[in-house]
Short mmCIF file of N, CA and C in Angstrom, two decimals:
data_model
loop_
_atom_site.label_atom_id
_atom_site.label_comp_id
_atom_site.label_asym_id
_atom_site.label_seq_id
_atom_site.Cartn_x
_atom_site.Cartn_y
_atom_site.Cartn_z
N MET A 491 -15.32 1.94 -5.18
CA MET A 491 -14.10 0.93 -5.23
C MET A 491 -13.27 1.40 -4.13
N ILE A 492 -12.84 0.64 -3.04
CA ILE A 492 -11.84 1.07 -2.00
C ILE A 492 -10.21 0.52 -2.69
N TYR A 493 -9.66 1.47 -2.23
CA TYR A 493 -8.02 1.63 -2.97
C TYR A 493 -7.01 1.59 -1.30
N MET A 494 -5.94 0.88 -1.38
CA MET A 494 -5.20 0.76 -0.38
C MET A 494 -3.50 0.76 -1.29
N LEU A 495 -2.96 2.09 -0.40
CA LEU A 495 -1.94 2.54 -1.38
C LEU A 495 -0.35 1.83 -0.57
N ASP A 496 0.47 1.20 -1.48
CA ASP A 496 1.52 0.46 -0.68
C ASP A 496 2.98 1.52 -0.76
N THR A 497 4.13 1.11 -0.65
CA THR A 497 4.92 1.77 0.19
C THR A 497 5.51 2.57 -0.69
N ASN A 498 5.90 2.14 -2.25
CA ASN A 498 6.24 3.15 -3.29
C ASN A 498 4.92 3.92 -4.06
N ALA A 499 3.89 3.22 -3.42
CA ALA A 499 2.61 4.21 -4.06
C ALA A 499 2.13 5.83 -3.45
N VAL A 500 2.99 5.72 -2.04
CA VAL A 500 3.03 6.86 -1.09
C VAL A 500 4.36 7.43 -1.62
N SER A 501 5.06 6.83 -1.74
CA SER A 501 6.33 7.55 -2.04
C SER A 501 6.22 8.41 -3.33
N ASN A 502 6.20 7.81 -4.57
CA ASN A 502 5.81 7.90 -6.18
C ASN A 502 4.88 9.58 -5.32
N ALA A 503 3.41 9.38 -4.72
CA ALA A 503 2.37 10.33 -4.70
C ALA A 503 3.52 11.50 -4.17
N ALA A 504 3.84 11.55 -2.87
CA ALA A 504 4.85 12.51 -2.05
C ALA A 504 5.61 13.04 -2.71
N MET A 505 6.40 12.65 -3.49
CA MET A 505 7.71 12.30 -4.55
C MET A 505 6.80 13.51 -6.17
N ASN A 506 5.92 13.17 -6.40
CA ASN A 506 5.11 13.86 -7.22
C ASN A 506 5.58 13.20 -8.66
N ARG A 507 5.77 11.49 -8.37
CA ARG A 507 6.02 10.65 -9.90
C ARG A 507 5.10 10.22 -9.91
N GLY A 508 5.24 10.31 -11.94
CA GLY A 508 3.92 9.91 -12.44
C GLY A 508 3.14 10.22 -12.24
N LYS A 509 1.65 9.43 -12.22
CA LYS A 509 0.05 10.03 -12.31
C LYS A 509 -0.44 9.40 -10.65
N VAL A 510 0.33 9.46 -9.79
CA VAL A 510 -0.62 8.66 -8.07
C VAL A 510 -1.15 9.76 -7.87
N ARG A 511 -0.09 11.13 -7.71
CA ARG A 511 -1.03 11.94 -6.99
C ARG A 511 -2.44 12.68 -7.59
N GLU A 512 -2.37 12.83 -8.74
CA GLU A 512 -3.56 13.20 -9.82
C GLU A 512 -4.46 12.33 -9.50
N THR A 513 -3.96 10.72 -9.86
CA THR A 513 -5.34 10.02 -10.00
C THR A 513 -5.67 10.00 -8.47
N MET A 514 -4.94 9.83 -7.30
CA MET A 514 -5.52 10.07 -6.35
C MET A 514 -6.74 10.85 -5.90
N LEU A 515 -6.33 12.18 -6.58
CA LEU A 515 -7.37 13.31 -6.40
C LEU A 515 -8.58 13.41 -7.30
N GLY A 516 -8.75 11.93 -8.27
CA GLY A 516 -9.85 11.78 -8.57
C GLY A 516 -10.53 11.11 -7.93
N HIS A 517 -10.43 10.38 -7.04
CA HIS A 517 -10.95 10.21 -5.67
C HIS A 517 -11.21 10.39 -4.71
N SER A 518 -12.38 9.65 -4.26
CA SER A 518 -12.98 10.50 -2.96
C SER A 518 -11.45 10.05 -1.66
N PRO A 519 -11.00 10.66 -0.39
CA PRO A 519 -10.47 10.30 -0.07
C PRO A 519 -10.65 9.62 1.30
N SER A 520 -12.51 9.26 1.52
CA SER A 520 -12.90 8.23 1.88
C SER A 520 -12.63 7.05 1.41
N ASN A 521 -12.42 6.67 -0.10
CA ASN A 521 -11.91 5.40 -0.48
C ASN A 521 -10.42 5.04 -0.60
N ILE A 522 -9.94 5.99 -0.20
CA ILE A 522 -8.32 5.64 0.07
C ILE A 522 -7.67 5.41 1.32
N PHE A 523 -6.76 4.40 1.24
CA PHE A 523 -6.12 3.86 2.63
C PHE A 523 -5.04 3.78 2.61
N VAL A 524 -4.18 3.51 3.81
CA VAL A 524 -2.75 3.30 3.67
C VAL A 524 -2.84 2.14 5.23
N SER A 525 -2.09 1.61 4.58
CA SER A 525 -1.70 0.24 5.65
C SER A 525 -0.72 0.89 6.99
N ASN A 526 -0.99 0.41 8.40
CA ASN A 526 0.09 0.99 9.28
C ASN A 526 1.63 0.59 9.04
N ILE A 527 1.41 -0.54 8.49
CA ILE A 527 3.12 -1.16 7.46
C ILE A 527 3.28 -0.75 6.73
N VAL A 528 2.60 -0.12 5.82
CA VAL A 528 3.41 1.24 5.11
C VAL A 528 4.15 2.22 5.68
N LEU A 529 2.98 2.65 6.64
CA LEU A 529 3.86 3.59 7.35
C LEU A 529 4.70 3.70 7.96
N ALA A 530 4.93 2.17 8.90
CA ALA A 530 6.37 1.39 9.58
C ALA A 530 7.35 1.97 8.29
N GLU A 531 7.43 1.15 7.21
CA GLU A 531 8.42 1.06 5.83
C GLU A 531 8.58 2.52 6.03
N LEU A 532 7.63 3.48 5.63
CA LEU A 532 8.09 4.56 5.17
C LEU A 532 9.05 5.71 6.59
N MET A 533 8.80 5.14 7.86
CA MET A 533 9.52 5.53 8.91
C MET A 533 10.36 5.19 8.87
N TYR A 534 10.80 3.94 8.61
CA TYR A 534 11.99 3.33 8.36
C TYR A 534 12.90 4.23 7.62
N GLY A 535 12.63 3.99 6.59
CA GLY A 535 13.52 4.76 5.27
C GLY A 535 13.97 6.03 5.81
N PHE A 536 13.28 7.25 6.91
CA PHE A 536 13.24 8.09 7.10
C PHE A 536 14.30 8.23 8.21
N ALA A 537 14.01 7.00 8.79
CA ALA A 537 15.45 7.22 9.99
C ALA A 537 17.24 6.43 9.11
N LYS A 538 16.43 5.65 7.91
CA LYS A 538 17.92 5.06 7.41
C LYS A 538 18.45 6.24 6.67
N LYS A 539 17.33 7.16 6.25
CA LYS A 539 18.18 8.62 5.57
C LYS A 539 17.40 9.60 5.76
N SER A 540 17.89 10.36 6.63
CA SER A 540 17.37 11.81 6.58
C SER A 540 16.59 12.71 5.57
N ARG A 541 15.84 12.43 5.47
CA ARG A 541 15.22 13.77 3.96
C ARG A 541 14.41 14.56 4.58
N PRO A 542 14.22 15.44 5.51
CA PRO A 542 13.08 16.43 6.40
C PRO A 542 12.29 16.55 5.22
N THR A 543 12.48 17.38 4.26
CA THR A 543 11.46 17.89 3.37
C THR A 543 10.64 16.87 2.70
N LEU A 544 11.01 15.73 2.18
CA LEU A 544 10.32 14.88 1.94
C LEU A 544 9.41 14.26 2.99
N GLN A 545 10.22 13.69 4.16
CA GLN A 545 9.34 13.46 5.38
C GLN A 545 8.35 14.19 5.60
N ALA A 546 8.40 15.50 5.45
CA ALA A 546 7.48 16.46 5.90
C ALA A 546 6.44 16.09 4.44
N THR A 547 6.95 16.43 3.69
CA THR A 547 5.96 16.00 2.57
C THR A 547 4.93 14.37 2.77
N THR A 548 5.58 13.93 2.96
CA THR A 548 4.76 12.83 3.14
C THR A 548 4.22 12.48 4.26
N GLU A 549 4.30 13.00 5.64
CA GLU A 549 3.16 13.14 6.39
C GLU A 549 2.22 14.07 6.36
N ALA A 550 2.54 15.20 5.49
CA ALA A 550 1.38 16.03 4.86
C ALA A 550 0.74 15.22 3.85
N LEU A 551 1.32 14.69 3.53
CA LEU A 551 0.04 13.39 2.44
C LEU A 551 -0.73 12.32 3.40
N LEU A 552 -0.42 11.98 4.30
CA LEU A 552 -0.29 10.83 5.02
C LEU A 552 -1.78 10.74 5.66
N SER A 553 -1.64 12.98 6.18
CA SER A 553 -2.61 12.98 6.99
C SER A 553 -3.62 13.33 6.50
N THR A 554 -4.20 13.21 4.95
CA THR A 554 -5.54 12.98 4.04
C THR A 554 -5.86 11.83 3.98
N MET A 555 -5.13 10.67 4.35
CA MET A 555 -5.85 9.09 3.92
C MET A 555 -5.92 9.03 5.56
N THR A 556 -7.04 7.59 5.48
CA THR A 556 -6.87 6.47 6.39
C THR A 556 -6.05 5.79 6.53
N VAL A 557 -5.29 6.13 7.95
CA VAL A 557 -4.15 4.97 7.68
C VAL A 557 -4.98 3.88 8.82
N LEU A 558 -4.85 2.28 8.48
CA LEU A 558 -5.44 1.27 8.86
C LEU A 558 -4.41 0.55 9.74
N ASP A 559 -5.14 0.07 10.88
CA ASP A 559 -4.30 -0.50 12.16
C ASP A 559 -4.41 -2.03 11.50
N TRP A 560 -3.19 -2.85 11.62
CA TRP A 560 -3.63 -4.44 11.40
C TRP A 560 -3.61 -4.89 12.42
N ASP A 561 -5.49 -5.32 12.61
CA ASP A 561 -5.84 -5.92 13.48
C ASP A 561 -6.24 -7.42 13.59
N ASP A 562 -6.76 -8.06 14.81
CA ASP A 562 -7.00 -9.44 14.47
C ASP A 562 -8.02 -9.81 13.72
N SER A 563 -9.07 -9.07 12.83
CA SER A 563 -9.57 -9.23 11.38
C SER A 563 -8.27 -9.86 10.61
N VAL A 564 -7.42 -8.79 10.22
CA VAL A 564 -6.63 -8.89 9.21
C VAL A 564 -5.97 -10.22 8.95
N SER A 565 -5.48 -10.48 10.48
CA SER A 565 -4.62 -11.74 11.44
C SER A 565 -5.55 -13.29 10.53
N ASP A 566 -7.11 -12.74 10.72
CA ASP A 566 -7.75 -13.67 10.58
C ASP A 566 -7.85 -14.17 8.75
N VAL A 567 -7.41 -13.46 8.19
CA VAL A 567 -7.45 -13.49 6.83
C VAL A 567 -6.40 -13.94 6.24
N TYR A 568 -5.04 -13.17 6.99
CA TYR A 568 -3.88 -13.62 6.28
C TYR A 568 -3.39 -15.03 5.94
N PRO A 569 -3.70 -16.39 7.03
CA PRO A 569 -3.15 -17.93 6.35
C PRO A 569 -3.57 -17.48 5.31
N ALA A 570 -4.87 -17.98 4.96
CA ALA A 570 -5.87 -17.82 3.79
C ALA A 570 -5.05 -17.43 2.81
N PHE A 571 -4.83 -16.30 2.51
CA PHE A 571 -4.50 -15.30 1.53
C PHE A 571 -3.42 -15.75 1.28
N ARG A 572 -2.11 -15.51 2.22
CA ARG A 572 -0.80 -16.09 1.77
C ARG A 572 -0.84 -17.82 1.21
N VAL A 573 -1.61 -18.63 1.65
CA VAL A 573 -1.70 -19.65 1.27
C VAL A 573 -2.37 -19.88 -0.30
N GLY A 574 -3.04 -19.28 -0.55
CA GLY A 574 -3.61 -18.80 -1.76
C GLY A 574 -2.86 -18.54 -2.71
N ILE A 575 -1.78 -17.53 -2.49
CA ILE A 575 -0.98 -16.94 -3.00
C ILE A 575 -0.04 -17.65 -3.63
N GLU A 576 0.39 -18.50 -2.47
CA GLU A 576 1.81 -19.51 -2.49
C GLU A 576 1.32 -20.65 -3.49
N ALA A 577 0.40 -21.06 -3.25
CA ALA A 577 -0.69 -22.09 -4.31
C ALA A 577 -0.66 -21.94 -5.60
N LYS A 578 -0.32 -20.59 -6.03
CA LYS A 578 -1.03 -20.30 -6.97
C LYS A 578 1.13 -20.00 -8.08
N GLY A 579 2.00 -20.50 -6.84
CA GLY A 579 3.16 -20.64 -7.26
C GLY A 579 4.02 -18.82 -7.25
N ARG A 580 3.44 -18.18 -6.85
CA ARG A 580 3.41 -16.95 -6.77
C ARG A 580 4.19 -16.66 -5.61
N SER A 581 5.30 -15.34 -5.35
CA SER A 581 5.74 -14.91 -4.33
C SER A 581 5.86 -13.33 -3.82
N LEU A 582 5.51 -13.16 -2.29
CA LEU A 582 5.60 -11.62 -2.45
C LEU A 582 6.86 -11.67 -0.98
N SER A 583 7.59 -10.41 -0.95
CA SER A 583 8.10 -10.27 0.34
C SER A 583 7.25 -10.23 1.53
N TYR A 584 7.87 -10.43 2.87
CA TYR A 584 6.86 -10.65 3.72
C TYR A 584 6.20 -9.44 3.82
N MET A 585 6.80 -8.37 3.86
CA MET A 585 6.13 -6.79 4.00
C MET A 585 5.13 -7.09 2.79
N ASP A 586 5.54 -6.64 1.87
CA ASP A 586 4.51 -7.32 0.72
C ASP A 586 3.44 -8.00 1.14
N MET A 587 3.50 -9.39 1.33
CA MET A 587 2.45 -9.99 1.85
C MET A 587 1.26 -9.45 2.58
N LEU A 588 2.23 -9.09 3.36
CA LEU A 588 1.36 -8.20 4.83
C LEU A 588 0.65 -7.05 4.18
N ILE A 589 1.24 -6.23 3.39
CA ILE A 589 0.33 -5.49 2.72
C ILE A 589 -1.03 -6.01 2.27
N ALA A 590 0.01 -6.62 0.90
CA ALA A 590 -1.58 -7.67 0.47
C ALA A 590 -2.54 -8.04 1.03
N ALA A 591 -2.15 -8.63 2.30
CA ALA A 591 -3.19 -9.41 2.80
C ALA A 591 -4.21 -7.92 3.67
N HIS A 592 -3.99 -7.22 3.85
CA HIS A 592 -4.20 -5.96 4.41
C HIS A 592 -5.40 -5.76 3.80
N ALA A 593 -4.67 -5.49 2.21
CA ALA A 593 -5.60 -4.61 1.41
C ALA A 593 -7.16 -5.55 1.00
N HIS A 594 -6.54 -6.91 0.61
CA HIS A 594 -7.50 -7.72 0.40
C HIS A 594 -8.54 -8.26 1.65
N SER A 595 -8.17 -8.05 2.90
CA SER A 595 -9.25 -8.21 4.27
C SER A 595 -10.06 -6.51 4.59
N ILE A 596 -9.97 -5.42 3.38
CA ILE A 596 -10.78 -4.70 3.48
C ILE A 596 -11.70 -5.02 1.98
N GLY A 597 -11.32 -5.79 1.31
CA GLY A 597 -11.47 -5.54 -0.07
C GLY A 597 -11.20 -4.65 -0.79
N ALA A 598 -10.38 -3.75 -0.97
CA ALA A 598 -9.90 -3.29 -1.53
C ALA A 598 -8.57 -3.45 -2.42
N ILE A 599 -8.70 -2.60 -3.51
CA ILE A 599 -7.47 -2.81 -4.84
C ILE A 599 -6.27 -2.67 -4.16
N LEU A 600 -5.40 -3.05 -4.72
CA LEU A 600 -4.02 -2.44 -3.91
C LEU A 600 -3.44 -1.69 -5.06
N VAL A 601 -2.89 -0.47 -4.46
CA VAL A 601 -1.97 0.85 -5.94
C VAL A 601 -0.95 0.40 -5.44
N SER A 602 -0.35 -0.41 -6.04
CA SER A 602 1.80 -0.68 -6.70
C SER A 602 1.91 -0.39 -8.24
N SER A 603 2.87 -0.35 -7.67
CA SER A 603 4.18 0.21 -9.12
C SER A 603 4.88 -1.17 -9.17
N ASP A 604 4.84 -2.00 -8.15
CA ASP A 604 5.93 -3.55 -8.15
C ASP A 604 5.21 -4.49 -8.87
N ALA A 605 5.63 -4.60 -9.78
CA ALA A 605 5.08 -5.81 -10.95
C ALA A 605 5.03 -6.96 -9.85
N GLY A 606 5.81 -7.10 -8.98
CA GLY A 606 5.34 -8.86 -8.09
C GLY A 606 4.10 -8.92 -7.55
N MET A 607 4.16 -7.49 -7.51
CA MET A 607 2.56 -7.41 -6.11
C MET A 607 1.22 -7.72 -7.62
N HIS A 608 1.85 -7.00 -8.90
CA HIS A 608 0.68 -7.09 -9.73
C HIS A 608 0.49 -8.85 -10.13
N ASN A 609 1.64 -9.10 -10.40
CA ASN A 609 1.88 -10.70 -10.98
C ASN A 609 0.99 -11.90 -9.69
N ALA A 610 1.20 -11.53 -8.23
CA ALA A 610 0.46 -12.21 -7.28
C ALA A 610 -0.76 -12.17 -7.22
N LEU A 611 -1.04 -10.40 -7.27
CA LEU A 611 -2.75 -10.26 -7.55
C LEU A 611 -3.41 -10.04 -8.40
N ALA A 612 -2.84 -10.26 -9.47
CA ALA A 612 -3.99 -9.83 -10.95
C ALA A 612 -4.86 -8.70 -10.94
N ASP A 613 -6.23 -9.04 -10.88
CA ASP A 613 -6.72 -8.08 -10.77
C ASP A 613 -6.84 -7.39 -9.93
N LYS A 614 -6.68 -7.16 -8.47
CA LYS A 614 -7.15 -6.88 -7.38
C LYS A 614 -5.57 -6.25 -6.95
N ALA A 615 -4.71 -5.74 -8.30
CA ALA A 615 -3.95 -4.36 -8.16
C ALA A 615 -3.78 -3.46 -9.04
N VAL A 616 -3.60 -2.44 -8.62
CA VAL A 616 -3.66 -1.30 -10.33
C VAL A 616 -2.43 -0.35 -9.94
N ASP A 617 -1.82 0.29 -11.06
CA ASP A 617 -0.99 0.76 -11.03
C ASP A 617 -1.11 2.23 -11.40
N TRP A 618 -0.92 3.27 -10.78
CA TRP A 618 -1.14 4.67 -11.24
C TRP A 618 0.07 5.30 -11.75
N TYR A 619 1.24 5.11 -11.27
CA TYR A 619 2.39 5.91 -11.81
C TYR A 619 2.09 6.12 -13.18
#
């Protein structure tokens, strides 16, 4: 099974909150991914509020994972994925929808502590917190 961590999962792992980091260690690093959209959100957070120690810890953590680019294959999957979520009466923020679609495009389980993600994705999301 492969996993894609969302922004809060990476943040929780970097801050050693919950059991995210511990759970990650139980999986092969080759099975854990991060979307470059998550990377952008994290970097935005550090630009907004300087936290050099946390940024260094986060960057070190990210260096152990594969950061996947949003490419044409994800763009091809996104419309039907979003329509499917919305047809169920569910909604996500735009960034969360992009991250969820990215995970879906590679067949990954999304790791998130966001209840909205779990509501929208059902069995395609897991909380390691």
